[in-house]
Short mmCIF file of C-alpha atoms in Angstrom, two decimals:
data_model
loop_
_atom_site.label_atom_id
_atom_site.label_comp_id
_atom_site.label_asym_id
_atom_site.label_seq_id
_atom_site.Cartn_x
_atom_site.Cartn_y
_atom_site.Cartn_z
CA MET A 1 -45.57 118.39 73.29
CA ARG A 2 -45.11 119.13 69.59
CA ARG A 3 -48.25 120.45 67.93
CA LYS A 4 -49.78 118.73 64.91
CA ALA A 5 -51.34 120.44 61.92
CA LEU A 6 -53.34 119.05 59.02
CA ILE A 7 -53.22 120.97 55.73
CA THR A 8 -55.63 120.19 52.92
CA GLY A 9 -54.35 121.49 49.61
CA ILE A 10 -50.80 121.07 50.85
CA THR A 11 -49.43 120.63 47.31
CA GLY A 12 -50.70 124.06 46.21
CA GLN A 13 -49.08 127.46 46.42
CA ASP A 14 -50.41 128.36 49.87
CA GLY A 15 -50.12 124.81 51.19
CA SER A 16 -46.41 124.64 50.44
CA TYR A 17 -45.66 128.00 52.06
CA LEU A 18 -47.77 127.10 55.10
CA ALA A 19 -46.03 123.72 55.44
CA GLU A 20 -42.66 125.49 55.48
CA LEU A 21 -43.86 127.97 58.08
CA LEU A 22 -45.23 125.28 60.39
CA LEU A 23 -42.16 123.07 60.04
CA ASP A 24 -40.01 126.06 60.97
CA LYS A 25 -42.20 126.45 64.05
CA ASN A 26 -41.51 122.81 65.00
CA TYR A 27 -44.94 121.43 64.09
CA GLU A 28 -45.59 117.90 62.92
CA VAL A 29 -47.26 118.52 59.57
CA HIS A 30 -49.81 116.24 57.92
CA GLY A 31 -51.08 116.88 54.41
CA LEU A 32 -54.17 115.68 52.56
CA VAL A 33 -53.44 114.71 48.95
CA ARG A 34 -55.70 113.24 46.29
CA ARG A 35 -54.88 110.01 44.49
CA SER A 36 -54.21 110.64 40.81
CA SER A 37 -52.40 109.05 37.90
CA THR A 38 -49.71 111.73 38.05
CA LEU A 39 -47.99 113.21 41.08
CA ASN A 40 -48.35 116.97 41.50
CA ARG A 41 -45.82 117.70 44.22
CA GLU A 42 -43.23 119.93 42.57
CA ARG A 43 -43.84 122.64 45.19
CA LEU A 44 -43.74 120.23 48.12
CA ASP A 45 -41.00 117.73 47.25
CA PRO A 46 -38.09 120.17 47.76
CA ILE A 47 -39.42 121.00 51.24
CA ILE A 48 -39.79 117.34 52.17
CA SER A 49 -36.33 116.54 50.82
CA ARG A 50 -34.70 119.43 52.69
CA TYR A 51 -36.06 118.31 56.06
CA ARG A 52 -35.48 114.60 55.51
CA LYS A 53 -31.86 115.16 54.49
CA SER A 54 -31.28 116.72 57.87
CA GLY A 55 -32.89 113.69 59.55
CA ASP A 56 -35.95 115.76 60.49
CA ASP A 57 -38.93 113.74 59.28
CA ARG A 58 -41.97 115.71 60.46
CA ILE A 59 -44.13 115.81 57.35
CA PHE A 60 -46.61 113.07 56.49
CA LEU A 61 -48.98 112.78 53.53
CA HIS A 62 -52.36 111.04 53.59
CA TYR A 63 -54.60 110.16 50.65
CA GLY A 64 -58.06 111.66 50.84
CA ASP A 65 -60.49 113.99 49.14
CA MET A 66 -62.87 116.76 50.16
CA ILE A 67 -65.69 114.91 48.38
CA ASP A 68 -65.04 111.69 50.35
CA SER A 69 -66.39 111.86 53.92
CA SER A 70 -64.86 108.57 55.03
CA SER A 71 -61.31 109.73 54.24
CA LEU A 72 -61.81 112.95 56.20
CA TYR A 73 -63.24 111.17 59.23
CA SER A 74 -60.38 108.68 59.16
CA ILE A 75 -57.66 111.32 58.97
CA ILE A 76 -59.13 113.45 61.76
CA LYS A 77 -59.60 110.38 63.97
CA ASN A 78 -56.11 109.01 63.41
CA VAL A 79 -54.07 112.23 63.31
CA ARG A 80 -56.01 114.21 65.95
CA PRO A 81 -54.56 117.50 64.71
CA ASP A 82 -54.36 120.56 66.92
CA GLU A 83 -54.94 122.74 63.87
CA VAL A 84 -56.65 122.10 60.53
CA TYR A 85 -56.01 124.44 57.59
CA ASN A 86 -58.48 123.92 54.77
CA LEU A 87 -56.76 125.21 51.64
CA ALA A 88 -58.17 122.56 49.29
CA ALA A 89 -60.46 123.95 46.59
CA GLN A 90 -61.27 124.18 42.95
CA SER A 91 -59.76 127.64 43.00
CA HIS A 92 -59.87 128.86 39.41
CA VAL A 93 -62.72 131.30 38.76
CA LYS A 94 -62.95 130.71 34.99
CA VAL A 95 -62.99 126.92 35.49
CA SER A 96 -65.84 127.28 37.99
CA PHE A 97 -68.12 128.45 35.18
CA GLU A 98 -67.25 125.30 33.23
CA SER A 99 -67.50 122.93 36.24
CA PRO A 100 -69.95 124.55 38.66
CA GLU A 101 -71.20 121.33 40.25
CA TYR A 102 -67.69 120.07 41.02
CA THR A 103 -66.72 123.51 42.34
CA LEU A 104 -69.65 123.61 44.75
CA GLU A 105 -69.20 119.98 45.80
CA THR A 106 -65.53 120.50 46.65
CA ASN A 107 -65.51 124.05 47.99
CA ALA A 108 -68.85 124.22 49.81
CA VAL A 109 -70.02 120.72 50.74
CA GLY A 110 -66.41 119.67 51.34
CA VAL A 111 -66.08 122.22 54.14
CA GLU A 112 -69.22 120.89 55.82
CA ARG A 113 -67.80 117.37 55.60
CA MET A 114 -64.54 118.41 57.22
CA LEU A 115 -66.21 120.38 60.02
CA GLU A 116 -68.56 117.49 60.73
CA ALA A 117 -65.57 115.14 60.92
CA ILE A 118 -63.94 117.52 63.39
CA ARG A 119 -67.15 117.85 65.43
CA LEU A 120 -67.59 114.10 65.75
CA GLU A 121 -64.00 112.88 65.90
CA TYR A 122 -61.88 115.63 67.46
CA PRO A 123 -63.73 118.87 68.35
CA GLU A 124 -60.63 120.26 70.10
CA ALA A 125 -59.05 120.93 66.72
CA ARG A 126 -58.87 124.54 65.59
CA PHE A 127 -60.04 125.13 62.01
CA TYR A 128 -59.00 127.66 59.38
CA GLN A 129 -61.05 128.17 56.21
CA ALA A 130 -59.52 129.78 53.14
CA SER A 131 -62.18 132.29 52.17
CA THR A 132 -61.67 134.74 49.32
CA SER A 133 -62.22 138.30 48.14
CA GLU A 134 -64.20 136.82 45.22
CA MET A 135 -67.09 136.54 47.68
CA PHE A 136 -67.46 140.35 47.44
CA GLY A 137 -67.77 140.13 43.64
CA LYS A 138 -69.86 143.08 42.51
CA VAL A 139 -68.68 145.19 45.40
CA VAL A 140 -71.15 147.39 47.27
CA GLU A 141 -68.45 149.41 49.05
CA THR A 142 -64.74 150.14 48.69
CA PRO A 143 -62.53 149.11 50.38
CA GLN A 144 -64.01 145.80 51.46
CA THR A 145 -63.97 144.88 55.16
CA GLU A 146 -65.28 142.02 57.30
CA LYS A 147 -68.65 143.82 57.36
CA THR A 148 -69.01 144.30 53.60
CA PRO A 149 -71.98 142.31 52.19
CA PHE A 150 -71.14 139.50 49.77
CA TYR A 151 -72.19 139.65 46.11
CA PRO A 152 -70.43 136.74 44.36
CA ARG A 153 -70.19 136.79 40.57
CA SER A 154 -69.09 133.22 39.81
CA PRO A 155 -69.77 129.65 40.94
CA TYR A 156 -66.42 129.85 42.71
CA GLY A 157 -67.52 132.92 44.67
CA VAL A 158 -70.88 131.31 45.47
CA SER A 159 -69.18 128.15 46.74
CA LYS A 160 -66.90 130.16 49.00
CA VAL A 161 -69.78 132.19 50.44
CA SER A 162 -71.53 128.93 51.33
CA ALA A 163 -68.37 127.63 52.99
CA TYR A 164 -67.92 130.90 54.89
CA TRP A 165 -71.36 130.68 56.48
CA THR A 166 -70.89 126.98 57.21
CA VAL A 167 -67.81 127.92 59.26
CA VAL A 168 -69.76 130.60 61.13
CA ASN A 169 -72.59 128.14 61.77
CA TYR A 170 -70.31 125.46 63.23
CA ARG A 171 -68.54 128.06 65.36
CA GLU A 172 -71.78 129.36 66.81
CA SER A 173 -73.66 126.05 67.02
CA TYR A 174 -70.94 123.73 68.32
CA ASP A 175 -68.36 126.08 69.84
CA ILE A 176 -65.67 124.92 67.42
CA HIS A 177 -62.67 127.22 67.09
CA ALA A 178 -63.25 127.97 63.40
CA SER A 179 -62.09 131.09 61.56
CA ASN A 180 -62.41 132.45 58.03
CA GLY A 181 -59.48 134.19 56.41
CA ILE A 182 -60.91 136.41 53.67
CA LEU A 183 -57.76 136.53 51.59
CA PHE A 184 -57.43 138.91 48.68
CA ASN A 185 -55.32 137.87 45.69
CA HIS A 186 -51.92 136.60 46.76
CA GLU A 187 -49.23 135.45 44.39
CA SER A 188 -45.71 134.04 44.38
CA PRO A 189 -43.22 132.22 42.16
CA ARG A 190 -45.18 129.06 43.05
CA ARG A 191 -48.44 130.35 41.55
CA GLY A 192 -50.18 127.97 39.14
CA GLU A 193 -49.67 128.68 35.44
CA ASN A 194 -53.41 129.07 34.77
CA PHE A 195 -53.65 132.20 36.96
CA VAL A 196 -53.33 135.60 35.31
CA THR A 197 -50.30 136.82 37.28
CA LYS A 198 -48.29 133.74 36.41
CA LYS A 199 -49.46 133.95 32.80
CA ILE A 200 -48.10 137.48 32.73
CA THR A 201 -44.69 136.75 34.23
CA LEU A 202 -44.21 133.59 32.18
CA GLY A 203 -45.52 135.35 29.07
CA LEU A 204 -43.19 138.32 29.40
CA VAL A 205 -40.19 136.07 29.91
CA SER A 206 -41.28 134.00 26.90
CA TYR A 207 -41.58 137.19 24.83
CA LEU A 208 -38.12 138.25 25.93
CA LYS A 209 -36.62 134.88 25.06
CA ASN A 210 -38.62 133.76 22.01
CA GLY A 211 -40.79 136.67 20.89
CA HIS A 212 -44.01 134.87 21.86
CA ILE A 213 -47.19 136.96 22.21
CA LEU A 214 -48.98 137.08 25.57
CA ARG A 215 -52.76 136.71 25.20
CA LEU A 216 -55.03 137.92 28.02
CA GLY A 217 -58.59 138.99 28.79
CA ASN A 218 -59.75 142.02 30.79
CA LEU A 219 -56.74 144.30 31.31
CA ASP A 220 -58.73 146.80 33.38
CA ALA A 221 -59.78 144.41 36.17
CA LYS A 222 -58.30 145.70 39.43
CA ARG A 223 -57.10 143.49 42.25
CA ASP A 224 -55.43 143.78 45.64
CA TRP A 225 -52.28 141.69 45.16
CA GLY A 226 -50.09 140.47 48.01
CA TYR A 227 -47.41 137.85 48.60
CA ALA A 228 -48.49 134.31 49.53
CA GLY A 229 -45.61 133.89 51.98
CA ASP A 230 -46.95 136.85 53.99
CA TYR A 231 -50.51 135.59 53.90
CA VAL A 232 -49.85 132.14 55.38
CA VAL A 233 -48.48 133.90 58.48
CA ALA A 234 -51.92 135.48 58.90
CA MET A 235 -53.54 132.04 58.65
CA TRP A 236 -51.37 130.75 61.47
CA LEU A 237 -51.97 133.82 63.63
CA MET A 238 -55.75 133.36 63.40
CA LEU A 239 -55.53 129.93 65.01
CA GLN A 240 -53.34 131.23 67.83
CA GLN A 241 -56.06 133.57 69.09
CA GLU A 242 -58.12 132.74 72.16
CA LYS A 243 -61.35 133.30 70.25
CA PRO A 244 -62.06 132.45 66.59
CA ASP A 245 -63.09 135.20 64.21
CA ASP A 246 -63.07 136.26 60.56
CA TYR A 247 -60.39 138.51 59.05
CA VAL A 248 -59.71 140.31 55.79
CA ILE A 249 -56.11 139.79 54.68
CA ALA A 250 -55.05 142.28 52.01
CA THR A 251 -52.65 145.15 51.23
CA ASN A 252 -55.10 148.10 51.07
CA GLU A 253 -53.86 148.77 47.53
CA THR A 254 -55.35 147.91 44.15
CA ARG A 255 -53.78 147.68 40.71
CA SER A 256 -55.07 146.65 37.31
CA VAL A 257 -53.92 143.72 35.22
CA ARG A 258 -52.49 146.35 32.87
CA GLU A 259 -50.38 147.78 35.72
CA PHE A 260 -49.13 144.30 36.55
CA ILE A 261 -47.96 143.93 32.94
CA GLU A 262 -46.34 147.36 32.93
CA THR A 263 -44.50 146.65 36.18
CA GLY A 264 -43.19 143.36 34.77
CA CYS A 265 -42.06 145.13 31.59
CA LYS A 266 -40.26 147.79 33.62
CA ILE A 267 -38.40 145.11 35.58
CA LEU A 268 -37.42 143.39 32.32
CA ASP A 269 -36.41 146.68 30.69
CA ILE A 270 -39.13 146.33 28.04
CA SER A 271 -40.77 149.58 26.85
CA ILE A 272 -44.46 148.90 26.26
CA ALA A 273 -47.05 151.15 24.62
CA TRP A 274 -50.77 150.48 24.24
CA GLU A 275 -52.48 150.85 20.86
CA GLY A 276 -56.12 150.37 19.85
CA ARG A 277 -59.22 150.01 22.03
CA GLY A 278 -61.37 147.17 23.34
CA LEU A 279 -60.72 143.75 21.85
CA SER A 280 -58.36 145.25 19.27
CA GLU A 281 -56.03 146.73 21.89
CA LYS A 282 -52.40 145.58 21.79
CA GLY A 283 -49.29 146.11 23.84
CA ILE A 284 -46.42 147.06 21.54
CA ASP A 285 -42.68 146.95 22.20
CA LYS A 286 -41.63 150.56 21.59
CA LYS A 287 -38.06 149.51 20.75
CA THR A 288 -38.88 146.84 18.15
CA GLY A 289 -42.50 147.47 17.16
CA LYS A 290 -43.35 143.83 17.95
CA ILE A 291 -46.59 142.81 19.66
CA ILE A 292 -46.13 141.87 23.33
CA VAL A 293 -49.78 141.57 24.45
CA GLU A 294 -53.00 140.83 22.57
CA ILE A 295 -56.58 140.66 23.85
CA ASP A 296 -58.35 137.31 23.57
CA SER A 297 -62.11 137.29 24.22
CA ASN A 298 -61.88 133.64 25.35
CA TYR A 299 -60.27 134.84 28.59
CA PHE A 300 -63.18 137.07 29.62
CA ARG A 301 -65.53 135.76 32.32
CA PRO A 302 -69.30 135.57 31.77
CA THR A 303 -69.61 138.05 34.66
CA GLU A 304 -66.63 140.23 35.51
CA VAL A 305 -65.40 141.37 38.91
CA ASP A 306 -64.01 144.83 38.17
CA LEU A 307 -62.53 146.05 41.45
CA LEU A 308 -61.33 144.45 44.67
CA VAL A 309 -59.34 146.15 47.43
CA GLY A 310 -59.27 145.06 51.04
CA ASP A 311 -58.90 146.83 54.38
CA TYR A 312 -56.78 144.73 56.73
CA SER A 313 -57.15 147.07 59.74
CA LYS A 314 -58.77 144.40 61.90
CA ALA A 315 -55.98 141.90 61.22
CA LYS A 316 -53.39 144.57 62.01
CA LYS A 317 -55.09 145.47 65.29
CA ARG A 318 -56.04 141.98 66.52
CA LEU A 319 -53.33 139.77 65.01
CA GLY A 320 -50.48 142.24 64.66
CA TRP A 321 -50.27 141.27 60.98
CA VAL A 322 -49.10 143.54 58.16
CA PRO A 323 -47.97 142.65 54.61
CA LYS A 324 -44.20 142.88 54.15
CA VAL A 325 -43.59 142.37 50.42
CA SER A 326 -44.47 145.33 48.17
CA PHE A 327 -46.32 145.01 44.87
CA GLU A 328 -43.18 145.67 42.84
CA GLY A 329 -41.23 143.27 45.07
CA LEU A 330 -43.83 140.58 44.42
CA VAL A 331 -43.69 141.03 40.63
CA ARG A 332 -39.89 141.05 40.74
CA THR A 333 -39.66 137.76 42.67
CA MET A 334 -42.00 136.10 40.16
CA ILE A 335 -40.13 137.50 37.15
CA GLU A 336 -36.71 136.50 38.50
CA TYR A 337 -37.93 132.98 39.23
CA ASP A 338 -39.35 132.57 35.73
CA LEU A 339 -36.17 134.00 34.19
CA GLU A 340 -34.12 131.39 36.01
CA ARG A 341 -36.47 128.58 34.99
CA ALA A 342 -36.32 129.75 31.36
CA GLU A 343 -32.53 129.93 31.57
CA VAL A 344 -32.46 133.59 30.66
CA SER A 345 -29.16 134.77 32.10
CA SER A 346 -30.17 138.24 33.24
CA ILE A 347 -33.02 140.72 33.18
CA GLY A 348 -33.42 142.30 29.77
CA LYS A 349 -31.10 139.81 28.06
CA SER A 350 -31.40 136.26 26.77
#
């Protein structure tokens, strides 16, 4: 019998890649979407259209919300999914400082609501929780593993730590097959425009085309960046295991925001040099003398997370998972996508 999966956050970056993966594996895919005045399905609609054109209608969308218990109970009861992937979240760290209550309500209490719906309506379902490297925050050891203590530095990180322990509690208390995927930063052409990597790739293409200046915050923050398409495979693998567990998903490499910019410039054949220090630092085009990058204090967080790098040894050993797309390959795919969208005919030319 065909397996059924429910994906919350199906319209997001990870949700769209996961939906594609599961459809390719012959799943019936159900997605939770929020009612709103505008549709936000630009990532998902091409996938739905592609399958429906071939007469293969295996994706279904349901209205609901992580802050509405009744909708979650109803969906679990009616769909009876074999697997539930909780990717829904208020996922922007900077926004979490501005909307801490909403962030906690959605990311932390929402997970408890979903697990309680599973416990009462269909406890056979296997559950995946999208945890995050932001839980490590002010890191106490490098690299970070499944045993590294959490030290969150934002309401977002706090909300995810709460959700993490809720998953562990339901697993141990009610024998629910529930796993946490502690995913380090993962990007793609489908990344939201309010995230720094997408700001960089869009900004560099905009500079190339129109001479616009890219404004950013902390250039020295270091992250472990992987490819979202690789990481959704790890999510799926976790729910195929006999026993649930928690896994770090990462690349074992870390690079700064500055290095991300420099890699993008190299791909675009832009020669960048850094001038000044602190808030007065600028990235200058060595060929033209024009400003490419400026520092804007508005983009700094109240508390910074300076360094994140994960050790995915456990996932490699237990799941057989390894990242496939390199850092430069990731930046290149994002740049090429944004070039095409901006109708820039080729790299380095407009």
